[in-house]
Amino acid sequence: MHFVLKKKLSLNPEKPKQSMGNNFISVTDLTKQDILDVLNDAAYFEQHPNSNLLQGKVVATLFFEPSTRTRLSFETASNRLGARVIGFSDPNSSSTSKGETLKDTIKMVSNYADVIVMRHYLEGAARYASEVTDVPIINAGDGANQHPSQTMLDLYSIWKTQGTLDNIDITMVGDLKYGRTVHSLVQALSFFNPRFHFIAPDLLRMPHGYRDFCKTHNLYYDEQETFDESVINSTDILYMTRIQRERFSDLREYEQVKNIYCLRKSMLDGAKDNLRILHPLPRVNEIAYDVDESDKAYYFQQAQNGLYCREAIICRMLGIKVG
């Protein structure tokens, strides 16, 4: 499968002037070739998930913000590759609760680990961490900014379900203002001539910066607030997101929009055969449970793909070749 995927994804990209380096902070740091390389390695790990490629290595997972899927996915990836895992999932159990600065925490952990996986509630925290240590930093989400490893598994899921990354119609629904997964995905897909459809209430519409990004890169996009069958029937990928309560400073605004969209199985009756539904999870009430019964639901397989992509990312940050 590794060589088949490489054949499908190698779309004669220009040879990059430099590789992604030893940090994985933002999709804007990646070339098209970087993306293809990670996805090809992920395909290899899907066939060979267990190895001792990281035997003797230590992976630190520092989660200053709650996480289930991302943290467990990175830790499982590390364990399956033979690494030891250290770190914390609750900052209250670390010295940060005593007032230790992020800089001091990173420099201290750098003494113990070969690579650091970090999630933080502040935008730009991962970039800052990469500037105070020589140990590779992998951004597992920084505020409403970026979630690049999620982007890799999203791209891998799109390729697996569509057979290509090119010329995809992708509809993004829900919290497009604070949704770091959709922000990263918009930027990463820019190499593949997508057509974006942004569905969100005005309060949560895609930020100006990402709409300007689409204009600068000559990417088609449209926007609307209505979510119905006419939207679903014309798309290849339906990317649902939850309304993120934790991002709202005014809970009255959250109450106005929290139940605004809900995908039900009956809404899929006229959908294209190739339509697949993605969601970064966790879901709240934006996807009804009856959708799980549809063959178009792909969000649990999407989460599983995260294991292979994160194995690939860790190995590339450590300069370890696979396959």
CSV table of C-alpha atoms in Angstrom, one decimal:
chain,number,residue,atom,x,y,z
A,1,MET,CA,0.0,0.0,0.0
A,2,HIS,CA,2.9,2.3,0.7
A,3,PHE,CA,4.1,2.4,-2.9
A,4,VAL,CA,0.5,2.6,-4.3
A,5,LEU,CA,-0.2,5.7,-2.2
A,6,LYS,CA,3.0,7.3,-3.2
A,7,LYS,CA,2.1,6.9,-6.9
A,8,LYS,CA,-1.3,8.4,-6.4
A,9,LEU,CA,-0.1,11.4,-4.3
A,10,SER,CA,3.1,12.3,-6.1
A,11,LEU,CA,1.5,14.9,-8.4
A,12,ASN,CA,4.8,16.2,-9.7
A,13,PRO,CA,5.2,18.7,-6.9
A,14,GLU,CA,8.0,21.1,-7.1
A,15,LYS,CA,11.0,20.0,-5.1
A,16,PRO,CA,10.9,22.1,-1.9
A,17,LYS,CA,13.9,24.3,-1.1
A,18,GLN,CA,14.0,23.0,2.4
A,19,SER,CA,12.2,20.3,4.5
A,20,MET,CA,9.8,21.0,7.3
A,21,GLY,CA,12.7,21.0,9.8
A,22,ASN,CA,12.6,19.3,13.2
A,23,ASN,CA,9.4,21.0,14.5
A,24,PHE,CA,5.8,20.4,13.5
A,25,ILE,CA,4.1,23.7,14.5
A,26,SER,CA,1.8,24.9,11.6
A,27,VAL,CA,0.7,23.7,8.2
A,28,THR,CA,2.0,27.0,6.9
A,29,ASP,CA,5.5,25.6,7.5
A,30,LEU,CA,4.9,22.6,5.2
A,31,THR,CA,5.5,22.3,1.5
A,32,LYS,CA,3.3,20.2,-0.7
A,33,GLN,CA,6.0,17.6,-0.7
A,34,ASP,CA,6.2,17.6,3.1
A,35,ILE,CA,2.5,16.8,3.2
A,36,LEU,CA,2.8,14.0,0.6
A,37,ASP,CA,5.7,12.5,2.5
A,38,VAL,CA,3.8,12.4,5.8
A,39,LEU,CA,0.8,10.8,4.2
A,40,ASN,CA,3.0,8.2,2.4
A,41,ASP,CA,4.6,7.3,5.7
A,42,ALA,CA,1.1,7.1,7.3
A,43,ALA,CA,0.1,4.6,4.7
A,44,TYR,CA,3.2,2.5,5.6
A,45,PHE,CA,2.2,2.6,9.3
A,46,GLU,CA,-1.3,1.5,8.5
A,47,GLN,CA,0.2,-1.7,7.2
A,48,HIS,CA,3.0,-1.9,9.9
A,49,PRO,CA,1.7,-0.1,13.0
A,50,ASN,CA,4.1,-1.9,15.4
A,51,SER,CA,7.8,-1.6,15.3
A,52,ASN,CA,10.9,-0.7,17.4
A,53,LEU,CA,11.8,2.3,15.4
A,54,LEU,CA,11.7,4.5,18.5
A,55,GLN,CA,13.3,2.0,20.9
A,56,GLY,CA,15.4,3.9,23.4
A,57,LYS,CA,13.6,7.2,22.7
A,58,VAL,CA,11.4,9.2,25.1
A,59,VAL,CA,8.3,11.1,24.0
A,60,ALA,CA,7.0,13.8,26.4
A,61,THR,CA,3.3,14.7,26.1
A,62,LEU,CA,2.5,18.1,27.7
A,63,PHE,CA,-1.2,18.8,27.6
A,64,PHE,CA,-2.1,22.1,29.2
A,65,GLU,CA,-5.6,21.8,27.8
A,66,PRO,CA,-8.0,18.8,28.0
A,67,SER,CA,-7.7,16.2,25.3
A,68,THR,CA,-8.7,12.6,24.9
A,69,ARG,CA,-8.3,11.5,21.3
A,70,THR,CA,-5.2,13.6,20.5
A,71,ARG,CA,-3.3,12.7,23.6
A,72,LEU,CA,-4.2,9.0,23.5
A,73,SER,CA,-3.4,8.9,19.8
A,74,PHE,CA,0.1,10.3,20.3
A,75,GLU,CA,0.8,8.1,23.3
A,76,THR,CA,-0.4,5.0,21.5
A,77,ALA,CA,1.7,6.0,18.4
A,78,SER,CA,4.8,6.3,20.7
A,79,ASN,CA,4.1,3.0,22.4
A,80,ARG,CA,3.6,1.1,19.2
A,81,LEU,CA,6.9,2.5,17.9
A,82,GLY,CA,8.7,1.3,21.1
A,83,ALA,CA,9.2,4.7,22.8
A,84,ARG,CA,8.7,5.5,26.5
A,85,VAL,CA,6.1,8.2,27.2
A,86,ILE,CA,6.3,10.8,30.0
A,87,GLY,CA,4.3,13.9,30.7
A,88,PHE,CA,1.0,15.1,32.0
A,89,SER,CA,-2.6,15.5,30.9
A,90,ASP,CA,-3.6,17.9,33.8
A,91,PRO,CA,-1.4,21.0,34.2
A,92,ASN,CA,-2.7,21.2,37.8
A,93,SER,CA,-0.5,18.2,38.5
A,94,SER,CA,2.6,19.9,37.2
A,95,SER,CA,4.8,22.7,38.4
A,96,THR,CA,2.8,25.2,36.2
A,97,SER,CA,0.2,25.2,39.0
A,98,LYS,CA,3.0,26.6,41.2
A,99,GLY,CA,3.7,29.4,38.8
A,100,GLU,CA,6.4,27.9,36.7
A,101,THR,CA,6.6,29.6,33.3
A,102,LEU,CA,6.1,27.8,30.0
A,103,LYS,CA,9.7,28.5,29.1
A,104,ASP,CA,11.0,26.8,32.3
A,105,THR,CA,8.7,23.9,31.8
A,106,ILE,CA,9.9,23.3,28.2
A,107,LYS,CA,13.5,23.7,29.1
A,108,MET,CA,13.2,21.3,32.0
A,109,VAL,CA,11.3,18.6,30.0
A,110,SER,CA,13.9,19.0,27.2
A,111,ASN,CA,16.4,17.4,29.6
A,112,TYR,CA,14.4,14.2,29.6
A,113,ALA,CA,12.8,13.8,26.2
A,114,ASP,CA,13.8,13.4,22.6
A,115,VAL,CA,10.6,15.0,21.3
A,116,ILE,CA,7.8,17.0,23.0
A,117,VAL,CA,4.1,16.9,22.0
A,118,MET,CA,2.3,19.9,23.4
A,119,ARG,CA,-1.2,21.2,23.5
A,120,HIS,CA,-1.8,24.6,25.0
A,121,TYR,CA,-4.7,27.0,25.3
A,122,LEU,CA,-2.7,30.0,24.1
A,123,GLU,CA,-2.3,30.7,20.4
A,124,GLY,CA,1.4,30.7,19.4
A,125,ALA,CA,2.5,28.7,22.5
A,126,ALA,CA,3.9,25.9,20.4
A,127,ARG,CA,5.9,28.3,18.2
A,128,TYR,CA,7.3,29.9,21.4
A,129,ALA,CA,8.2,26.5,22.8
A,130,SER,CA,10.2,25.7,19.6
A,131,GLU,CA,12.2,28.9,20.1
A,132,VAL,CA,13.4,28.0,23.6
A,133,THR,CA,14.6,24.4,23.0
A,134,ASP,CA,16.4,22.4,20.4
A,135,VAL,CA,14.2,19.3,21.1
A,136,PRO,CA,11.6,18.9,18.4
A,137,ILE,CA,8.2,20.3,19.2
A,138,ILE,CA,5.0,18.9,17.8
A,139,ASN,CA,1.9,21.1,18.1
A,140,ALA,CA,-1.1,19.2,19.3
A,141,GLY,CA,-3.3,22.3,19.2
A,142,ASP,CA,-2.7,25.9,20.3
A,143,GLY,CA,-5.8,27.7,21.2
A,144,ALA,CA,-8.0,28.5,18.2
A,145,ASN,CA,-4.9,28.7,16.0
A,146,GLN,CA,-3.6,25.5,14.5
A,147,HIS,CA,-3.9,21.7,14.9
A,148,PRO,CA,-1.5,20.4,12.2
A,149,SER,CA,-1.5,16.7,13.2
A,150,GLN,CA,-5.3,16.6,12.9
A,151,THR,CA,-4.9,18.1,9.5
A,152,MET,CA,-2.7,15.2,8.4
A,153,LEU,CA,-5.3,12.7,9.5
A,154,ASP,CA,-8.0,14.7,7.8
A,155,LEU,CA,-6.1,14.7,4.6
A,156,TYR,CA,-5.3,11.0,4.8
A,157,SER,CA,-9.0,10.3,5.5
A,158,ILE,CA,-10.0,12.4,2.4
A,159,TRP,CA,-7.5,10.5,0.2
A,160,LYS,CA,-8.7,7.1,1.5
A,161,THR,CA,-12.4,7.9,0.9
A,162,GLN,CA,-12.1,9.9,-2.3
A,163,GLY,CA,-9.0,8.4,-4.0
A,164,THR,CA,-7.5,11.8,-4.5
A,165,LEU,CA,-6.9,15.1,-2.8
A,166,ASP,CA,-7.5,17.1,-5.9
A,167,ASN,CA,-10.6,19.2,-6.8
A,168,ILE,CA,-12.6,18.2,-3.7
A,169,ASP,CA,-15.8,19.9,-2.8
A,170,ILE,CA,-15.6,20.3,1.0
A,171,THR,CA,-18.3,21.8,3.2
A,172,MET,CA,-17.3,22.9,6.6
A,173,VAL,CA,-20.1,23.3,9.2
A,174,GLY,CA,-20.4,24.9,12.6
A,175,ASP,CA,-17.7,26.7,14.6
A,176,LEU,CA,-15.5,28.1,11.8
A,177,LYS,CA,-14.3,31.1,13.9
A,178,TYR,CA,-12.6,29.2,16.8
A,179,GLY,CA,-12.2,25.8,15.0
A,180,ARG,CA,-8.5,25.3,14.7
A,181,THR,CA,-9.0,22.1,12.7
A,182,VAL,CA,-10.8,23.9,9.9
A,183,HIS,CA,-8.2,26.7,9.9
A,184,SER,CA,-5.4,24.2,9.4
A,185,LEU,CA,-7.3,22.2,6.8
A,186,VAL,CA,-8.1,25.2,4.6
A,187,GLN,CA,-4.4,26.1,4.4
A,188,ALA,CA,-3.2,22.5,3.8
A,189,LEU,CA,-5.8,21.9,1.0
A,190,SER,CA,-4.6,25.0,-0.8
A,191,PHE,CA,-2.1,22.8,-2.7
A,192,PHE,CA,-4.9,20.7,-4.2
A,193,ASN,CA,-7.4,23.1,-5.7
A,194,PRO,CA,-10.4,22.6,-3.4
A,195,ARG,CA,-13.8,24.2,-3.5
A,196,PHE,CA,-14.8,25.4,0.0
A,197,HIS,CA,-18.3,25.9,1.3
A,198,PHE,CA,-18.4,27.6,4.7
A,199,ILE,CA,-21.6,27.1,6.7
A,200,ALA,CA,-21.8,29.0,10.0
A,201,PRO,CA,-23.8,31.6,11.9
A,202,ASP,CA,-22.5,35.1,11.5
A,203,LEU,CA,-21.1,35.0,15.0
A,204,LEU,CA,-18.9,32.0,14.1
A,205,ARG,CA,-18.1,32.6,10.4
A,206,MET,CA,-14.7,31.8,9.0
A,207,PRO,CA,-12.3,34.6,10.1
A,208,HIS,CA,-11.2,37.3,7.6
A,209,GLY,CA,-7.6,36.0,7.6
A,210,TYR,CA,-8.6,32.6,6.2
A,211,ARG,CA,-11.0,34.1,3.7
A,212,ASP,CA,-8.3,36.4,2.6
A,213,PHE,CA,-6.0,33.4,2.3
A,214,CYS,CA,-8.5,31.8,-0.1
A,215,LYS,CA,-8.6,34.9,-2.2
A,216,THR,CA,-4.8,35.2,-2.3
A,217,HIS,CA,-4.4,31.6,-3.4
A,218,ASN,CA,-7.3,31.8,-5.9
A,219,LEU,CA,-9.4,29.2,-4.0
A,220,TYR,CA,-13.1,29.1,-4.5
A,221,TYR,CA,-15.3,29.6,-1.4
A,222,ASP,CA,-18.8,30.6,-0.6
A,223,GLU,CA,-20.6,31.3,2.7
A,224,GLN,CA,-24.1,30.8,4.0
A,225,GLU,CA,-25.9,30.2,7.3
A,226,THR,CA,-28.4,27.7,6.1
A,227,PHE,CA,-27.6,24.0,6.5
A,228,ASP,CA,-29.9,21.7,4.6
A,229,GLU,CA,-30.1,18.9,2.0
A,230,SER,CA,-29.2,21.3,-0.9
A,231,VAL,CA,-25.9,21.9,0.8
A,232,ILE,CA,-25.2,18.3,1.5
A,233,ASN,CA,-26.2,16.9,-1.9
A,234,SER,CA,-23.5,18.8,-3.8
A,235,THR,CA,-20.4,18.0,-1.6
A,236,ASP,CA,-17.8,15.3,-1.4
A,237,ILE,CA,-16.7,15.9,2.1
A,238,LEU,CA,-19.0,17.1,4.9
A,239,TYR,CA,-16.8,18.4,7.7
A,240,MET,CA,-18.9,18.9,10.9
A,241,THR,CA,-17.6,20.7,14.0
A,242,ARG,CA,-19.0,21.2,17.4
A,243,ILE,CA,-19.8,24.7,18.8
A,244,GLN,CA,-17.0,25.0,21.4
A,245,ARG,CA,-18.3,26.3,24.6
A,246,GLU,CA,-14.8,26.7,26.1
A,247,ARG,CA,-13.9,29.3,23.4
A,248,PHE,CA,-16.7,31.7,24.4
A,249,SER,CA,-16.1,34.5,26.9
A,250,ASP,CA,-19.8,35.4,26.8
A,251,LEU,CA,-21.9,32.3,27.5
A,252,ARG,CA,-25.0,34.2,26.3
A,253,GLU,CA,-23.5,34.1,22.8
A,254,TYR,CA,-22.9,30.4,23.2
A,255,GLU,CA,-26.5,29.8,24.2
A,256,GLN,CA,-27.6,31.5,21.0
A,257,VAL,CA,-25.7,29.2,18.7
A,258,LYS,CA,-25.1,25.9,20.5
A,259,ASN,CA,-27.9,23.9,18.8
A,260,ILE,CA,-28.0,25.7,15.5
A,261,TYR,CA,-27.0,22.8,13.3
A,262,CYS,CA,-27.7,19.1,13.6
A,263,LEU,CA,-27.0,16.5,10.9
A,264,ARG,CA,-29.6,13.7,10.8
A,265,LYS,CA,-29.5,10.5,8.8
A,266,SER,CA,-32.6,11.4,6.8
A,267,MET,CA,-30.7,14.4,5.4
A,268,LEU,CA,-28.3,12.1,3.6
A,269,ASP,CA,-30.9,10.5,1.3
A,270,GLY,CA,-29.9,12.5,-1.8
A,271,ALA,CA,-26.2,12.7,-1.1
A,272,LYS,CA,-23.5,11.7,-3.6
A,273,ASP,CA,-22.3,8.1,-3.3
A,274,ASN,CA,-18.8,9.3,-2.5
A,275,LEU,CA,-19.9,11.7,0.3
A,276,ARG,CA,-18.1,11.0,3.6
A,277,ILE,CA,-18.7,12.8,6.9
A,278,LEU,CA,-15.7,13.9,8.9
A,279,HIS,CA,-15.6,15.3,12.4
A,280,PRO,CA,-12.5,16.0,14.6
A,281,LEU,CA,-14.5,14.9,17.7
A,282,PRO,CA,-15.8,15.1,20.3
A,283,ARG,CA,-19.3,15.7,19.1
A,284,VAL,CA,-22.0,17.1,21.2
A,285,ASN,CA,-25.3,17.3,19.3
A,286,GLU,CA,-24.3,18.4,15.8
A,287,ILE,CA,-24.4,14.8,14.5
A,288,ALA,CA,-27.4,12.7,15.5
A,289,TYR,CA,-26.6,9.2,16.6
A,290,ASP,CA,-28.6,7.7,13.8
A,291,VAL,CA,-26.0,9.0,11.4
A,292,ASP,CA,-23.5,6.4,12.8
A,293,GLU,CA,-25.5,3.8,11.0
A,294,SER,CA,-24.8,5.4,7.6
A,295,ASP,CA,-22.0,4.1,5.4
A,296,LYS,CA,-21.2,7.8,4.8
A,297,ALA,CA,-20.2,8.3,8.4
A,298,TYR,CA,-16.4,8.2,8.6
A,299,TYR,CA,-15.5,10.0,11.8
A,300,PHE,CA,-14.5,7.0,13.9
A,301,GLN,CA,-12.3,5.7,11.1
A,302,GLN,CA,-10.9,9.2,10.8
A,303,ALA,CA,-9.8,9.1,14.4
A,304,GLN,CA,-8.1,5.8,13.9
A,305,ASN,CA,-6.2,7.2,11.0
A,306,GLY,CA,-4.7,9.6,13.5
A,307,LEU,CA,-2.6,6.8,14.9
A,308,TYR,CA,-0.8,6.2,11.6
A,309,CYS,CA,-0.3,9.9,10.8
A,310,ARG,CA,1.1,10.6,14.3
A,311,GLU,CA,3.5,7.7,14.0
A,312,ALA,CA,4.7,9.3,10.8
A,313,ILE,CA,5.0,12.7,12.3
A,314,ILE,CA,7.0,11.6,15.3
A,315,CYS,CA,9.4,9.6,13.1
A,316,ARG,CA,10.0,12.5,10.7
A,317,MET,CA,10.7,14.9,13.6
A,318,LEU,CA,13.3,12.5,14.8
A,319,GLY,CA,14.8,12.0,11.4
A,320,ILE,CA,13.9,8.3,11.3
A,321,LYS,CA,13.1,6.9,7.8
A,322,VAL,CA,10.4,4.3,7.4
A,323,GLY,CA,9.5,1.7,4.9
